[in-house]
Amino acid sequence: MSKLLKCLIHKDYSCVPIWFMRQAGRYLPEFRQLRSQNKNFLELCFKSDLAAEITLQPMKRFNLDAAIIFSDILVIPHALGQQVEFRKINGPWCPKFNINKLIDIKDKDFLLTLEPVYQAIKKTKDMLKKDKALIAFVGAPWTLIVYLYNLKEQRNLNNKVIISNRKEIQIVIEKLEEFLKLHILYQKKSGAEVIQIFDSWAGLIEEKDLNDYCFKPNRNLVNFCKEINIPVICFPRGLKNNYKKFVDEVKPSAINIDQEIDPRWVKKHLNDVCIQGGMDPEILLQDEKIVLNETEKYLEIFKNNPYIFNLGHGILPTTNPNVIKKIVDKVNLITK
Ligand code: CP3
């Protein structure tokens, strides 16, 4: 059994599996090379041979315990008939959100569009060493809504997002949940062994809406994963002290913490759950000594906890790949 599954299923804290969010990405020259030959990012996600190859790129360089399938949370809006654009400056968004298209889409058409993702999972699984785990993922409904309605444009960084059309949002959340479950199921059928749910913009939700927009949809997806028997890691980024409420309400197999939250507070307040991540990706841009000290800090704090080493968000494109190697070797040296 892979270290990741030992940790997630048996809560075995004698081993510390390690993987990174965005471990396949622009900080790797071999990724940039393939990317430069494929200008359209979504098209690249749908070329299953290349997606499998990119997924395995970091596995060849580093002694990581898990591969995460190269895809994107925005393949879902795309498969639901929405136009998705990736812009250099403003980031991704859906310029013409059309709720009717979303409501009309048929399961078989949705699955047909996403077939290359399932093929990529199968191909990766065939090539992946047996002691490594394969992670697949989805974006949580709220985070997809942020891109569907282009809500990021409307906030100035600390502002919460106020939703006026609550009825419509509720319909969209429920529709998304239905299709996300289908995507989770087909990713599992294709060979994925763990699901991560990214709620990257959970921190923008007003306190009074947390239950409807964050806890409830995440809980429904987590319960679905439990039904089909696949461990699930949740990442409700930016929740601050509400991380505790999230864990109590949603009960995922593991929770990814971000860098805003003090790991000592986490150790004290989040019980009965496996912890993942936490270290600030910006630290990786600093001196090697600082990076390794911070790595040790997280290992020390969570030494008597089921803990999966990762960061508080994805690897930044300006990160030196050698730093990743140093961290992986350090974690593997001082843990099992
Ligand atoms: O982690 C991995 O290695 C697996 C691949 C992966 C990607 N996106 C590839 C990608 C995963 C897990 C994601 C998830 C994702 N996508 C999230 C949740 C995690 C997070 O970062 O909060 C979100 C919010 C998205 C939406 C998205 N896709 C954004 C905001 C961007 C642009 C910002 C950026 O970092 O470039 C993307 C594009 C994207 N997705 C890239 C990659 C490797 C960069 C594409 C490029 O080469 O230009």
mmCIF file of N, CA and C in Angstrom, residues 65-159:
data_model
loop_
_atom_site.group_PDB
_atom_site.id
_atom_site.type_symbol
_atom_site.label_atom_id
_atom_site.label_comp_id
_atom_site.label_asym_id
_atom_site.label_seq_id
_atom_site.Cartn_x
_atom_site.Cartn_y
_atom_site.Cartn_z
ATOM 1 N N ASP A 65 5.511 10.747 -3.153
ATOM 2 C CA ASP A 65 4.655 9.588 -2.863
ATOM 3 C C ASP A 65 3.378 9.554 -3.680
ATOM 4 N N ALA A 66 3.047 10.664 -4.330
ATOM 5 C CA ALA A 66 1.804 10.664 -5.104
ATOM 6 C C ALA A 66 1.943 11.529 -6.347
ATOM 7 N N ALA A 67 1.228 11.116 -7.383
ATOM 8 C CA ALA A 67 1.101 11.929 -8.591
ATOM 9 C C ALA A 67 -0.303 12.531 -8.562
ATOM 10 N N ILE A 68 -0.436 13.782 -9.013
ATOM 11 C CA ILE A 68 -1.776 14.376 -9.154
ATOM 12 C C ILE A 68 -2.000 14.594 -10.641
ATOM 13 N N ILE A 69 -3.145 14.114 -11.098
ATOM 14 C CA ILE A 69 -3.381 14.110 -12.536
ATOM 15 C C ILE A 69 -3.337 15.539 -13.096
ATOM 16 N N PHE A 70 -2.663 15.717 -14.212
ATOM 17 C CA PHE A 70 -2.587 17.028 -14.837
ATOM 18 C C PHE A 70 -3.902 17.309 -15.553
ATOM 19 N N SER A 71 -4.644 18.252 -14.983
ATOM 20 C CA SER A 71 -5.941 18.653 -15.520
ATOM 21 C C SER A 71 -6.219 20.028 -14.936
ATOM 22 N N ASP A 72 -7.453 20.439 -14.838
ATOM 23 C CA ASP A 72 -7.767 21.721 -14.188
ATOM 24 C C ASP A 72 -9.183 21.671 -13.636
ATOM 25 N N ILE A 73 -9.454 22.494 -12.614
ATOM 26 C CA ILE A 73 -10.828 22.505 -12.084
ATOM 27 C C ILE A 73 -11.797 23.070 -13.132
ATOM 28 N N LEU A 74 -11.262 23.836 -14.100
ATOM 29 C CA LEU A 74 -12.143 24.487 -15.079
ATOM 30 C C LEU A 74 -12.510 23.604 -16.272
ATOM 31 N N VAL A 75 -12.073 22.344 -16.272
ATOM 32 C CA VAL A 75 -12.581 21.424 -17.307
ATOM 33 C C VAL A 75 -14.078 21.178 -17.075
ATOM 34 N N ILE A 76 -14.533 21.389 -15.829
ATOM 35 C CA ILE A 76 -15.958 21.148 -15.531
ATOM 36 C C ILE A 76 -16.865 22.194 -16.185
ATOM 37 N N PRO A 77 -16.645 23.500 -15.942
ATOM 38 C CA PRO A 77 -17.454 24.479 -16.683
ATOM 39 C C PRO A 77 -17.384 24.246 -18.201
ATOM 40 N N HIS A 78 -16.209 23.910 -18.705
ATOM 41 C CA HIS A 78 -16.062 23.650 -20.140
ATOM 42 C C HIS A 78 -16.978 22.505 -20.577
ATOM 43 N N ALA A 79 -16.953 21.402 -19.811
ATOM 44 C CA ALA A 79 -17.790 20.242 -20.161
ATOM 45 C C ALA A 79 -19.277 20.536 -19.948
ATOM 46 N N LEU A 80 -19.574 21.620 -19.231
ATOM 47 C CA LEU A 80 -20.973 22.015 -19.038
ATOM 48 C C LEU A 80 -21.392 23.071 -20.063
ATOM 49 N N GLY A 81 -20.626 23.164 -21.129
ATOM 50 C CA GLY A 81 -21.008 24.029 -22.240
ATOM 51 C C GLY A 81 -20.648 25.499 -22.070
ATOM 52 N N GLN A 82 -19.837 25.825 -21.074
ATOM 53 C CA GLN A 82 -19.465 27.231 -20.861
ATOM 54 C C GLN A 82 -18.138 27.531 -21.560
ATOM 55 N N GLN A 83 -18.029 28.750 -22.038
ATOM 56 C CA GLN A 83 -16.757 29.169 -22.634
ATOM 57 C C GLN A 83 -15.771 29.489 -21.501
ATOM 58 N N VAL A 84 -14.582 28.903 -21.567
ATOM 59 C CA VAL A 84 -13.574 29.161 -20.535
ATOM 60 C C VAL A 84 -12.349 29.771 -21.197
ATOM 61 N N GLU A 85 -11.892 30.910 -20.678
ATOM 62 C CA GLU A 85 -10.707 31.547 -21.251
ATOM 63 C C GLU A 85 -9.606 31.651 -20.212
ATOM 64 N N PHE A 86 -8.379 31.358 -20.632
ATOM 65 C CA PHE A 86 -7.231 31.530 -19.747
ATOM 66 C C PHE A 86 -6.466 32.747 -20.233
ATOM 67 N N ARG A 87 -6.512 33.810 -19.444
ATOM 68 C CA ARG A 87 -5.815 35.039 -19.821
ATOM 69 C C ARG A 87 -4.601 35.239 -18.935
ATOM 70 N N LYS A 88 -3.531 35.722 -19.535
ATOM 71 C CA LYS A 88 -2.273 35.913 -18.801
ATOM 72 C C LYS A 88 -2.450 36.846 -17.609
ATOM 73 N N ILE A 89 -3.188 37.951 -17.813
ATOM 74 C CA ILE A 89 -3.240 38.973 -16.762
ATOM 75 C C ILE A 89 -4.354 38.705 -15.746
ATOM 76 N N ASN A 90 -5.561 38.514 -16.210
ATOM 77 C CA ASN A 90 -6.673 38.367 -15.258
ATOM 78 C C ASN A 90 -6.897 36.942 -14.774
ATOM 79 N N GLY A 91 -6.161 35.992 -15.334
ATOM 80 C CA GLY A 91 -6.384 34.604 -14.958
ATOM 81 C C GLY A 91 -7.607 34.076 -15.678
ATOM 82 N N PRO A 92 -8.002 32.843 -15.327
ATOM 83 C CA PRO A 92 -9.102 32.219 -16.059
ATOM 84 C C PRO A 92 -10.462 32.816 -15.709
ATOM 85 N N TRP A 93 -11.386 32.773 -16.658
ATOM 86 C CA TRP A 93 -12.766 33.196 -16.400
ATOM 87 C C TRP A 93 -13.681 32.701 -17.503
ATOM 88 N N CYS A 94 -14.974 32.795 -17.255
ATOM 89 C CA CYS A 94 -15.978 32.356 -18.220
ATOM 90 C C CYS A 94 -16.724 33.593 -18.705
ATOM 91 N N PRO A 95 -16.401 34.084 -19.908
ATOM 92 C CA PRO A 95 -16.932 35.388 -20.340
ATOM 93 C C PRO A 95 -18.443 35.440 -20.530
ATOM 94 N N LYS A 96 -19.082 34.317 -20.882
ATOM 95 C CA LYS A 96 -20.529 34.381 -21.159
ATOM 96 C C LYS A 96 -21.260 33.284 -20.421
ATOM 97 N N PHE A 97 -21.369 33.408 -19.118
ATOM 98 C CA PHE A 97 -22.032 32.356 -18.350
ATOM 99 C C PHE A 97 -23.499 32.221 -18.770
ATOM 100 N N ASN A 98 -23.894 30.990 -19.085
ATOM 101 C CA ASN A 98 -25.257 30.735 -19.548
ATOM 102 C C ASN A 98 -25.858 29.597 -18.723
ATOM 103 N N ILE A 99 -26.718 29.990 -17.792
ATOM 104 C CA ILE A 99 -27.256 29.009 -16.844
ATOM 105 C C ILE A 99 -28.125 27.960 -17.547
ATOM 106 N N ASN A 100 -28.781 28.344 -18.641
ATOM 107 C CA ASN A 100 -29.659 27.381 -19.327
ATOM 108 C C ASN A 100 -28.882 26.218 -19.918
ATOM 109 N N LYS A 101 -27.706 26.547 -20.458
ATOM 110 C CA LYS A 101 -26.848 25.478 -21.001
ATOM 111 C C LYS A 101 -26.475 24.497 -19.907
ATOM 112 N N LEU A 102 -26.177 25.051 -18.750
ATOM 113 C CA LEU A 102 -25.761 24.232 -17.606
ATOM 114 C C LEU A 102 -26.878 23.288 -17.184
ATOM 115 N N ILE A 103 -28.086 23.785 -17.229
ATOM 116 C CA ILE A 103 -29.234 22.986 -16.790
ATOM 117 C C ILE A 103 -29.590 21.905 -17.815
ATOM 118 N N ASP A 104 -29.341 22.209 -19.086
ATOM 119 C CA ASP A 104 -29.750 21.295 -20.161
ATOM 120 C C ASP A 104 -28.761 20.161 -20.448
ATOM 121 N N ILE A 105 -27.552 20.279 -19.929
ATOM 122 C CA ILE A 105 -26.523 19.330 -20.370
ATOM 123 C C ILE A 105 -26.857 17.891 -19.932
ATOM 124 N N LYS A 106 -26.561 16.945 -20.826
ATOM 125 C CA LYS A 106 -26.846 15.526 -20.542
ATOM 126 C C LYS A 106 -25.581 14.848 -19.999
ATOM 127 N N ASP A 107 -25.766 13.912 -19.076
ATOM 128 C CA ASP A 107 -24.630 13.195 -18.486
ATOM 129 C C ASP A 107 -23.687 12.644 -19.553
ATOM 130 N N LYS A 108 -24.260 12.039 -20.586
ATOM 131 C CA LYS A 108 -23.394 11.346 -21.559
ATOM 132 C C LYS A 108 -22.537 12.351 -22.353
ATOM 133 N N ASP A 109 -23.074 13.539 -22.602
ATOM 134 C CA ASP A 109 -22.276 14.548 -23.308
ATOM 135 C C ASP A 109 -21.162 15.095 -22.412
ATOM 136 N N PHE A 110 -21.514 15.296 -21.144
ATOM 137 C CA PHE A 110 -20.530 15.752 -20.148
ATOM 138 C C PHE A 110 -19.370 14.756 -20.073
ATOM 139 N N LEU A 111 -19.726 13.462 -19.952
ATOM 140 C CA LEU A 111 -18.690 12.426 -19.812
ATOM 141 C C LEU A 111 -17.862 12.272 -21.082
ATOM 142 N N LEU A 112 -18.515 12.485 -22.211
ATOM 143 C CA LEU A 112 -17.804 12.376 -23.489
ATOM 144 C C LEU A 112 -16.722 13.459 -23.594
ATOM 145 N N THR A 113 -17.061 14.680 -23.202
ATOM 146 C CA THR A 113 -16.068 15.771 -23.224
ATOM 147 C C THR A 113 -14.897 15.450 -22.290
ATOM 148 N N LEU A 114 -15.212 14.821 -21.155
ATOM 149 C CA LEU A 114 -14.163 14.576 -20.155
ATOM 150 C C LEU A 114 -13.428 13.249 -20.351
ATOM 151 N N GLU A 115 -13.834 12.480 -21.366
ATOM 152 C CA GLU A 115 -13.195 11.176 -21.615
ATOM 153 C C GLU A 115 -11.653 11.263 -21.656
ATOM 154 N N PRO A 116 -11.066 12.295 -22.296
ATOM 155 C CA PRO A 116 -9.593 12.360 -22.294
ATOM 156 C C PRO A 116 -8.979 12.438 -20.893
ATOM 157 N N VAL A 117 -9.692 13.040 -19.948
ATOM 158 C CA VAL A 117 -9.176 13.077 -18.563
ATOM 159 C C VAL A 117 -9.132 11.651 -18.012
ATOM 160 N N TYR A 118 -10.211 10.888 -18.274
ATOM 161 C CA TYR A 118 -10.251 9.510 -17.773
ATOM 162 C C TYR A 118 -9.171 8.657 -18.454
ATOM 163 N N GLN A 119 -8.964 8.897 -19.735
ATOM 164 C CA GLN A 119 -7.895 8.190 -20.454
ATOM 165 C C GLN A 119 -6.532 8.533 -19.860
ATOM 166 N N ALA A 120 -6.337 9.812 -19.548
ATOM 167 C CA ALA A 120 -5.052 10.250 -18.969
ATOM 168 C C ALA A 120 -4.815 9.562 -17.624
ATOM 169 N N ILE A 121 -5.876 9.413 -16.840
ATOM 170 C CA ILE A 121 -5.752 8.729 -15.539
ATOM 171 C C ILE A 121 -5.348 7.271 -15.753
ATOM 172 N N LYS A 122 -6.019 6.609 -16.708
ATOM 173 C CA LYS A 122 -5.688 5.196 -16.992
ATOM 174 C C LYS A 122 -4.238 5.051 -17.431
ATOM 175 N N LYS A 123 -3.813 5.929 -18.343
ATOM 176 C CA LYS A 123 -2.436 5.842 -18.858
ATOM 177 C C LYS A 123 -1.424 6.114 -17.748
ATOM 178 N N THR A 124 -1.721 7.114 -16.927
ATOM 179 C CA THR A 124 -0.796 7.426 -15.827
ATOM 180 C C THR A 124 -0.692 6.236 -14.882
ATOM 181 N N LYS A 125 -1.850 5.683 -14.537
ATOM 182 C CA LYS A 125 -1.880 4.561 -13.589
ATOM 183 C C LYS A 125 -1.037 3.391 -14.099
ATOM 184 N N ASP A 126 -1.126 3.121 -15.400
ATOM 185 C CA ASP A 126 -0.341 2.030 -15.993
ATOM 186 C C ASP A 126 1.161 2.259 -15.847
ATOM 187 N N MET A 127 1.562 3.528 -15.884
ATOM 188 C CA MET A 127 2.997 3.827 -15.865
ATOM 189 C C MET A 127 3.542 4.123 -14.470
ATOM 190 N N LEU A 128 2.630 4.393 -13.541
ATOM 191 C CA LEU A 128 3.049 4.794 -12.192
ATOM 192 C C LEU A 128 3.524 3.578 -11.384
ATOM 193 N N LYS A 129 4.615 3.771 -10.610
ATOM 194 C CA LYS A 129 5.093 2.672 -9.764
ATOM 195 C C LYS A 129 4.012 2.310 -8.751
ATOM 196 N N LYS A 130 4.002 1.026 -8.376
ATOM 197 C CA LYS A 130 2.894 0.526 -7.537
ATOM 198 C C LYS A 130 2.888 1.115 -6.122
ATOM 199 N N ASP A 131 4.033 1.595 -5.661
ATOM 200 C CA ASP A 131 4.047 2.160 -4.299
ATOM 201 C C ASP A 131 3.722 3.662 -4.277
ATOM 202 N N LYS A 132 3.289 4.196 -5.429
ATOM 203 C CA LYS A 132 2.898 5.616 -5.495
ATOM 204 C C LYS A 132 1.384 5.698 -5.662
ATOM 205 N N ALA A 133 0.794 6.741 -5.091
ATOM 206 C CA ALA A 133 -0.665 6.904 -5.203
ATOM 207 C C ALA A 133 -1.004 7.876 -6.333
ATOM 208 N N LEU A 134 -2.204 7.708 -6.885
ATOM 209 C CA LEU A 134 -2.652 8.629 -7.934
ATOM 210 C C LEU A 134 -3.853 9.437 -7.414
ATOM 211 N N ILE A 135 -3.662 10.762 -7.414
ATOM 212 C CA ILE A 135 -4.695 11.671 -6.903
ATOM 213 C C ILE A 135 -5.431 12.319 -8.084
ATOM 214 N N ALA A 136 -6.752 12.355 -7.993
ATOM 215 C CA ALA A 136 -7.546 13.140 -8.948
ATOM 216 C C ALA A 136 -8.252 14.232 -8.150
ATOM 217 N N PHE A 137 -8.872 15.191 -8.805
ATOM 218 C CA PHE A 137 -9.420 16.314 -8.047
ATOM 219 C C PHE A 137 -10.627 16.933 -8.734
ATOM 220 N N VAL A 138 -11.337 17.736 -7.955
ATOM 221 C CA VAL A 138 -12.390 18.606 -8.503
ATOM 222 C C VAL A 138 -12.299 19.949 -7.781
ATOM 223 N N GLY A 139 -12.877 20.989 -8.381
ATOM 224 C CA GLY A 139 -13.064 22.254 -7.677
ATOM 225 C C GLY A 139 -14.407 22.183 -6.975
ATOM 226 N N ALA A 140 -14.507 22.756 -5.782
ATOM 227 C CA ALA A 140 -15.794 22.775 -5.076
ATOM 228 C C ALA A 140 -16.736 23.744 -5.803
ATOM 229 N N PRO A 141 -18.065 23.550 -5.666
ATOM 230 C CA PRO A 141 -19.023 24.405 -6.372
ATOM 231 C C PRO A 141 -18.750 25.915 -6.198
ATOM 232 N N TRP A 142 -18.509 26.367 -4.961
ATOM 233 C CA TRP A 142 -18.303 27.808 -4.763
ATOM 234 C C TRP A 142 -17.134 28.332 -5.601
ATOM 235 N N THR A 143 -16.008 27.613 -5.578
ATOM 236 C CA THR A 143 -14.825 28.078 -6.309
ATOM 237 C C THR A 143 -15.084 28.085 -7.818
ATOM 238 N N LEU A 144 -15.881 27.131 -8.297
ATOM 239 C CA LEU A 144 -16.244 27.157 -9.725
ATOM 240 C C LEU A 144 -17.140 28.364 -10.020
ATOM 241 N N ILE A 145 -18.025 28.686 -9.070
ATOM 242 C CA ILE A 145 -18.913 29.840 -9.242
ATOM 243 C C ILE A 145 -18.113 31.143 -9.323
ATOM 244 N N VAL A 146 -17.039 31.228 -8.554
ATOM 245 C CA VAL A 146 -16.184 32.423 -8.600
ATOM 246 C C VAL A 146 -15.689 32.654 -10.035
ATOM 247 N N TYR A 147 -15.359 31.568 -10.755
ATOM 248 C CA TYR A 147 -14.902 31.717 -12.143
ATOM 249 C C TYR A 147 -16.077 31.870 -13.115
ATOM 250 N N LEU A 148 -17.182 31.157 -12.854
ATOM 251 C CA LEU A 148 -18.343 31.251 -13.750
ATOM 252 C C LEU A 148 -18.887 32.683 -13.782
ATOM 253 N N TYR A 149 -18.962 33.312 -12.605
ATOM 254 C CA TYR A 149 -19.520 34.676 -12.495
ATOM 255 C C TYR A 149 -18.433 35.750 -12.464
ATOM 256 N N ASN A 150 -17.192 35.321 -12.644
ATOM 257 C CA ASN A 150 -16.080 36.256 -12.656
ATOM 258 C C ASN A 150 -16.048 37.126 -11.399
ATOM 259 N N LEU A 151 -16.247 36.525 -10.253
ATOM 260 C CA LEU A 151 -16.375 37.279 -9.001
ATOM 261 C C LEU A 151 -15.035 37.854 -8.528
ATOM 262 N N LYS A 152 -13.946 37.261 -8.997
ATOM 263 C CA LYS A 152 -12.637 37.754 -8.558
ATOM 264 C C LYS A 152 -12.397 39.182 -9.012
ATOM 265 N N GLU A 153 -12.943 39.527 -10.187
ATOM 266 C CA GLU A 153 -12.787 40.875 -10.734
ATOM 267 C C GLU A 153 -13.443 41.915 -9.836
ATOM 268 N N GLN A 154 -14.535 41.480 -9.169
ATOM 269 C CA GLN A 154 -15.328 42.450 -8.423
ATOM 270 C C GLN A 154 -14.852 42.682 -7.001
ATOM 271 N N ARG A 155 -13.940 41.877 -6.549
ATOM 272 C CA ARG A 155 -13.546 42.060 -5.153
ATOM 273 C C ARG A 155 -12.281 42.903 -5.131
ATOM 274 N N ASN A 156 -12.121 43.730 -4.071
ATOM 275 C CA ASN A 156 -10.761 44.172 -3.852
ATOM 276 C C ASN A 156 -10.261 43.349 -2.686
ATOM 277 N N LEU A 157 -9.074 42.928 -2.757
ATOM 278 C CA LEU A 157 -8.570 41.734 -2.087
ATOM 279 C C LEU A 157 -9.199 41.247 -0.782
ATOM 280 N N ASN A 158 -9.550 42.177 0.137
ATOM 281 C CA ASN A 158 -10.058 41.669 1.412
ATOM 282 C C ASN A 158 -11.567 41.571 1.463
ATOM 283 N N ASN A 159 -12.223 42.042 0.401
ATOM 284 C CA ASN A 159 -13.682 42.078 0.455
ATOM 285 C C ASN A 159 -14.319 40.718 0.309
#
